[in-house]
PDB file of C-alpha atoms in Angstrom:
ATOM      1  CA  UNK A   1     110.009  52.751-227.861  1.00  0.00           C
ATOM      2  CA  UNK A   2     107.058  52.775-225.811  1.00  0.00           C
ATOM      3  CA  UNK A   3     107.122  55.050-222.825  1.00  0.00           C
ATOM      4  CA  UNK A   4     110.263  56.818-223.991  1.00  0.00           C
ATOM      5  CA  UNK A   5     108.429  60.127-224.066  1.00  0.00           C
ATOM      6  CA  UNK A   6     108.107  61.455-220.576  1.00  0.00           C
ATOM      7  CA  UNK A   7     105.043  63.418-219.848  1.00  0.00           C
ATOM      8  CA  UNK A   8     105.588  66.864-218.499  1.00  0.00           C
ATOM      9  CA  UNK A   9     103.484  68.480-215.862  1.00  0.00           C
ATOM     10  CA  UNK A  10     102.180  71.886-216.727  1.00  0.00           C
ATOM     11  CA  UNK A  11     101.414  74.582-214.202  1.00  0.00           C
ATOM     12  CA  UNK A  12      97.790  74.835-215.264  1.00  0.00           C
ATOM     13  CA  UNK A  13      95.314  72.056-215.722  1.00  0.00           C
ATOM     14  CA  UNK A  14      92.200  72.562-217.706  1.00  0.00           C
ATOM     15  CA  UNK A  15      89.240  70.381-216.798  1.00  0.00           C
ATOM     16  CA  UNK A  16      86.582  69.806-219.375  1.00  0.00           C
ATOM     17  CA  UNK A  17      83.637  68.847-217.259  1.00  0.00           C
ATOM     18  CA  UNK A  18      81.532  71.478-215.447  1.00  0.00           C
ATOM     19  CA  UNK A  19      82.466  70.224-212.019  1.00  0.00           C
ATOM     20  CA  UNK A  20      86.135  70.201-212.817  1.00  0.00           C
ATOM     21  CA  UNK A  21      85.948  73.789-213.970  1.00  0.00           C
ATOM     22  CA  UNK A  22      84.499  74.793-210.600  1.00  0.00           C
ATOM     23  CA  UNK A  23      87.310  72.979-208.840  1.00  0.00           C
ATOM     24  CA  UNK A  24      89.865  74.698-211.060  1.00  0.00           C
ATOM     25  CA  UNK A  25      88.289  78.099-210.401  1.00  0.00           C
ATOM     26  CA  UNK A  26      88.280  77.408-206.644  1.00  0.00           C
ATOM     27  CA  UNK A  27      91.918  76.363-206.724  1.00  0.00           C
ATOM     28  CA  UNK A  28      92.803  79.400-208.747  1.00  0.00           C
ATOM     29  CA  UNK A  29      90.996  81.753-206.341  1.00  0.00           C
ATOM     30  CA  UNK A  30      92.642  80.097-203.346  1.00  0.00           C
ATOM     31  CA  UNK A  31      96.115  80.341-204.910  1.00  0.00           C
ATOM     32  CA  UNK A  32      95.615  83.980-205.810  1.00  0.00           C
ATOM     33  CA  UNK A  33      94.028  84.887-202.484  1.00  0.00           C
ATOM     34  CA  UNK A  34      96.130  87.195-200.284  1.00  0.00           C
ATOM     35  CA  UNK A  35      95.179  84.974-197.296  1.00  0.00           C
ATOM     36  CA  UNK A  36      97.557  82.200-196.448  1.00  0.00           C
ATOM     37  CA  UNK A  37      96.578  78.824-195.068  1.00  0.00           C
ATOM     38  CA  UNK A  38      97.578  79.951-191.576  1.00  0.00           C
ATOM     39  CA  UNK A  39      95.418  83.064-191.894  1.00  0.00           C
ATOM     40  CA  UNK A  40      92.416  81.017-192.965  1.00  0.00           C
ATOM     41  CA  UNK A  41      93.078  78.588-190.166  1.00  0.00           C
ATOM     42  CA  UNK A  42      93.326  81.413-187.643  1.00  0.00           C
ATOM     43  CA  UNK A  43      90.097  82.961-188.911  1.00  0.00           C
ATOM     44  CA  UNK A  44      88.323  79.618-188.679  1.00  0.00           C
ATOM     45  CA  UNK A  45      89.689  79.139-185.177  1.00  0.00           C
ATOM     46  CA  UNK A  46      88.484  82.611-184.133  1.00  0.00           C
ATOM     47  CA  UNK A  47      85.070  81.880-185.588  1.00  0.00           C
ATOM     48  CA  UNK A  48      84.857  78.606-183.638  1.00  0.00           C
ATOM     49  CA  UNK A  49      85.985  80.308-180.459  1.00  0.00           C
ATOM     50  CA  UNK A  50      83.323  82.994-180.899  1.00  0.00           C
ATOM     51  CA  UNK A  51      80.613  80.406-181.435  1.00  0.00           C
ATOM     52  CA  UNK A  52      81.753  78.438-178.341  1.00  0.00           C
ATOM     53  CA  UNK A  53      81.819  81.661-176.287  1.00  0.00           C
ATOM     54  CA  UNK A  54      78.315  82.575-177.472  1.00  0.00           C
ATOM     55  CA  UNK A  55      77.018  79.093-176.619  1.00  0.00           C
ATOM     56  CA  UNK A  56      78.635  79.215-173.151  1.00  0.00           C
ATOM     57  CA  UNK A  57      77.085  82.614-172.527  1.00  0.00           C
ATOM     58  CA  UNK A  58      73.679  81.321-173.594  1.00  0.00           C
ATOM     59  CA  UNK A  59      74.011  78.331-171.239  1.00  0.00           C
ATOM     60  CA  UNK A  60      75.180  80.594-168.392  1.00  0.00           C
ATOM     61  CA  UNK A  61      72.151  82.843-168.917  1.00  0.00           C
ATOM     62  CA  UNK A  62      69.837  79.820-168.933  1.00  0.00           C
ATOM     63  CA  UNK A  63      71.450  78.473-165.727  1.00  0.00           C
ATOM     64  CA  UNK A  64      71.118  81.876-164.035  1.00  0.00           C
ATOM     65  CA  UNK A  65      67.454  82.043-165.032  1.00  0.00           C
ATOM     66  CA  UNK A  66      66.764  78.527-163.657  1.00  0.00           C
ATOM     67  CA  UNK A  67      68.665  79.357-160.431  1.00  0.00           C
ATOM     68  CA  UNK A  68      66.697  82.568-159.980  1.00  0.00           C
ATOM     69  CA  UNK A  69      63.338  80.893-160.521  1.00  0.00           C
ATOM     70  CA  UNK A  70      64.284  78.089-158.128  1.00  0.00           C
ATOM     71  CA  UNK A  71      65.341  80.599-155.450  1.00  0.00           C
ATOM     72  CA  UNK A  72      62.077  82.494-155.913  1.00  0.00           C
ATOM     73  CA  UNK A  73      60.063  79.290-155.619  1.00  0.00           C
ATOM     74  CA  UNK A  74      61.923  78.184-152.468  1.00  0.00           C
ATOM     75  CA  UNK A  75      61.457  81.638-150.913  1.00  0.00           C
ATOM     76  CA  UNK A  76      57.754  81.549-151.746  1.00  0.00           C
ATOM     77  CA  UNK A  77      57.333  78.036-150.279  1.00  0.00           C
ATOM     78  CA  UNK A  78      59.217  78.937-147.118  1.00  0.00           C
ATOM     79  CA  UNK A  79      57.032  81.983-146.471  1.00  0.00           C
ATOM     80  CA  UNK A  80      53.890  79.939-147.123  1.00  0.00           C
ATOM     81  CA  UNK A  81      55.049  77.036-144.954  1.00  0.00           C
ATOM     82  CA  UNK A  82      56.134  77.013-141.367  1.00  0.00           C
ATOM     83  CA  UNK A  83      58.019  80.021-140.156  1.00  0.00           C
ATOM     84  CA  UNK A  84      61.060  78.131-138.862  1.00  0.00           C
ATOM     85  CA  UNK A  85      63.881  80.575-139.216  1.00  0.00           C
ATOM     86  CA  UNK A  86      67.609  80.229-139.065  1.00  0.00           C
ATOM     87  CA  UNK A  87      67.697  81.724-135.553  1.00  0.00           C
ATOM     88  CA  UNK A  88      65.217  79.219-134.107  1.00  0.00           C
ATOM     89  CA  UNK A  89      67.150  76.293-135.632  1.00  0.00           C
ATOM     90  CA  UNK A  90      70.416  77.642-134.288  1.00  0.00           C
ATOM     91  CA  UNK A  91      68.877  78.011-130.793  1.00  0.00           C
ATOM     92  CA  UNK A  92      67.576  74.396-130.921  1.00  0.00           C
ATOM     93  CA  UNK A  93      70.993  73.098-131.940  1.00  0.00           C
ATOM     94  CA  UNK A  94      72.664  75.144-129.224  1.00  0.00           C
ATOM     95  CA  UNK A  95      70.242  73.846-126.597  1.00  0.00           C
ATOM     96  CA  UNK A  96      70.785  70.229-127.632  1.00  0.00           C
ATOM     97  CA  UNK A  97      74.558  70.675-127.706  1.00  0.00           C
ATOM     98  CA  UNK A  98      74.522  72.119-124.209  1.00  0.00           C
ATOM     99  CA  UNK A  99      72.430  69.242-122.894  1.00  0.00           C
ATOM    100  CA  UNK A 100      74.772  66.688-124.486  1.00  0.00           C
ATOM    101  CA  UNK A 101      77.821  68.384-122.973  1.00  0.00           C
ATOM    102  CA  UNK A 102      76.190  68.398-119.552  1.00  0.00           C
ATOM    103  CA  UNK A 103      75.165  64.726-119.730  1.00  0.00           C
ATOM    104  CA  UNK A 104      78.187  63.241-121.513  1.00  0.00           C
ATOM    105  CA  UNK A 105      79.947  62.463-118.235  1.00  0.00           C
ATOM    106  CA  UNK A 106      76.874  61.125-116.551  1.00  0.00           C
ATOM    107  CA  UNK A 107      76.290  58.072-118.708  1.00  0.00           C
ATOM    108  CA  UNK A 108      76.007  55.170-116.309  1.00  0.00           C
ATOM    109  CA  UNK A 109      76.291  51.670-117.542  1.00  0.00           C
ATOM    110  CA  UNK A 110      73.473  49.608-116.307  1.00  0.00           C
ATOM    111  CA  UNK A 111      74.213  46.423-114.380  1.00  0.00           C
ATOM    112  CA  UNK A 112      72.832  44.367-117.281  1.00  0.00           C
ATOM    113  CA  UNK A 113      75.311  45.920-119.767  1.00  0.00           C
ATOM    114  CA  UNK A 114      78.193  45.332-117.365  1.00  0.00           C
ATOM    115  CA  UNK A 115      77.171  41.673-116.945  1.00  0.00           C
ATOM    116  CA  UNK A 116      76.865  41.227-120.697  1.00  0.00           C
ATOM    117  CA  UNK A 117      80.343  42.727-121.208  1.00  0.00           C
ATOM    118  CA  UNK A 118      81.823  40.451-118.574  1.00  0.00           C
ATOM    119  CA  UNK A 119      80.171  37.426-120.262  1.00  0.00           C
ATOM    120  CA  UNK A 120      81.736  38.334-123.632  1.00  0.00           C
ATOM    121  CA  UNK A 121      85.201  38.774-122.088  1.00  0.00           C
ATOM    122  CA  UNK A 122      84.916  35.484-120.168  1.00  0.00           C
ATOM    123  CA  UNK A 123      83.749  33.576-123.266  1.00  0.00           C
ATOM    124  CA  UNK A 124      86.588  35.020-125.416  1.00  0.00           C
ATOM    125  CA  UNK A 125      89.140  34.007-122.816  1.00  0.00           C
ATOM    126  CA  UNK A 126      87.763  30.468-122.581  1.00  0.00           C
ATOM    127  CA  UNK A 127      87.567  30.150-126.370  1.00  0.00           C
ATOM    128  CA  UNK A 128      90.690  32.025-127.330  1.00  0.00           C
ATOM    129  CA  UNK A 129      91.236  29.780-130.327  1.00  0.00           C
ATOM    130  CA  UNK A 130      87.575  29.761-131.352  1.00  0.00           C
ATOM    131  CA  UNK A 131      86.190  33.295-130.788  1.00  0.00           C
ATOM    132  CA  UNK A 132      83.220  32.674-133.099  1.00  0.00           C
ATOM    133  CA  UNK A 133      81.737  30.383-130.424  1.00  0.00           C
ATOM    134  CA  UNK A 134      80.927  33.530-128.412  1.00  0.00           C
ATOM    135  CA  UNK A 135      78.332  34.899-130.808  1.00  0.00           C
ATOM    136  CA  UNK A 136      75.454  34.541-128.340  1.00  0.00           C
ATOM    137  CA  UNK A 137      77.238  36.607-125.716  1.00  0.00           C
ATOM    138  CA  UNK A 138      78.197  39.227-128.290  1.00  0.00           C
ATOM    139  CA  UNK A 139      74.606  39.505-129.531  1.00  0.00           C
ATOM    140  CA  UNK A 140      73.327  39.913-125.989  1.00  0.00           C
ATOM    141  CA  UNK A 141      75.917  42.641-125.350  1.00  0.00           C
ATOM    142  CA  UNK A 142      74.845  44.438-128.568  1.00  0.00           C
ATOM    143  CA  UNK A 143      71.158  44.309-127.544  1.00  0.00           C
ATOM    144  CA  UNK A 144      71.899  45.763-124.108  1.00  0.00           C
ATOM    145  CA  UNK A 145      74.089  48.545-125.500  1.00  0.00           C
ATOM    146  CA  UNK A 146      71.403  49.423-128.076  1.00  0.00           C
ATOM    147  CA  UNK A 147      68.799  49.544-125.303  1.00  0.00           C
ATOM    148  CA  UNK A 148      71.057  51.827-123.259  1.00  0.00           C
ATOM    149  CA  UNK A 149      71.677  54.088-126.286  1.00  0.00           C
ATOM    150  CA  UNK A 150      67.984  54.360-127.026  1.00  0.00           C
ATOM    151  CA  UNK A 151      67.220  55.263-123.427  1.00  0.00           C
ATOM    152  CA  UNK A 152      69.912  57.966-123.491  1.00  0.00           C
ATOM    153  CA  UNK A 153      68.717  59.488-126.790  1.00  0.00           C
ATOM    154  CA  UNK A 154      65.129  59.427-125.572  1.00  0.00           C
ATOM    155  CA  UNK A 155      66.171  61.176-122.392  1.00  0.00           C
ATOM    156  CA  UNK A 156      68.119  63.904-124.256  1.00  0.00           C
ATOM    157  CA  UNK A 157      65.635  64.460-127.053  1.00  0.00           C
ATOM    158  CA  UNK A 158      62.648  64.118-124.770  1.00  0.00           C
ATOM    159  CA  UNK A 159      63.881  67.118-122.755  1.00  0.00           C
ATOM    160  CA  UNK A 160      63.700  69.425-125.777  1.00  0.00           C
TER     161      UNK A 160
END
């Protein structure tokens, strides 16, 4: 009968071609190696970790070098440019803050702004179901408030 003989698998395979012999030798050396798969895997993992660590260190060194050169360039430009120091900027900020605190209570609405506000309120009450009809009054109010703000800022900043 055909197929009645079962083929048996032997423990060793012999390959005839040159490439097969290399594969067999490699398999033989791996099987006889005292290292297990987990050991080889651990060694490969350690090698990868070392290469990643080395690359991170190289990048860190490069970043430090760029940062240092940038700091040196900024320091050089600041000494060559205007001599505005931290203290003078802090004094200017302090002076402006003090002026704003002193004048914050003294903002007077001009008569024009009060009239514009009254016109907006009156229009919204008359057109309570159609508030979009009051756009002219709202625009006039915005213009007057902007004018008042600009005058205030000019007064505060102009005193510096």
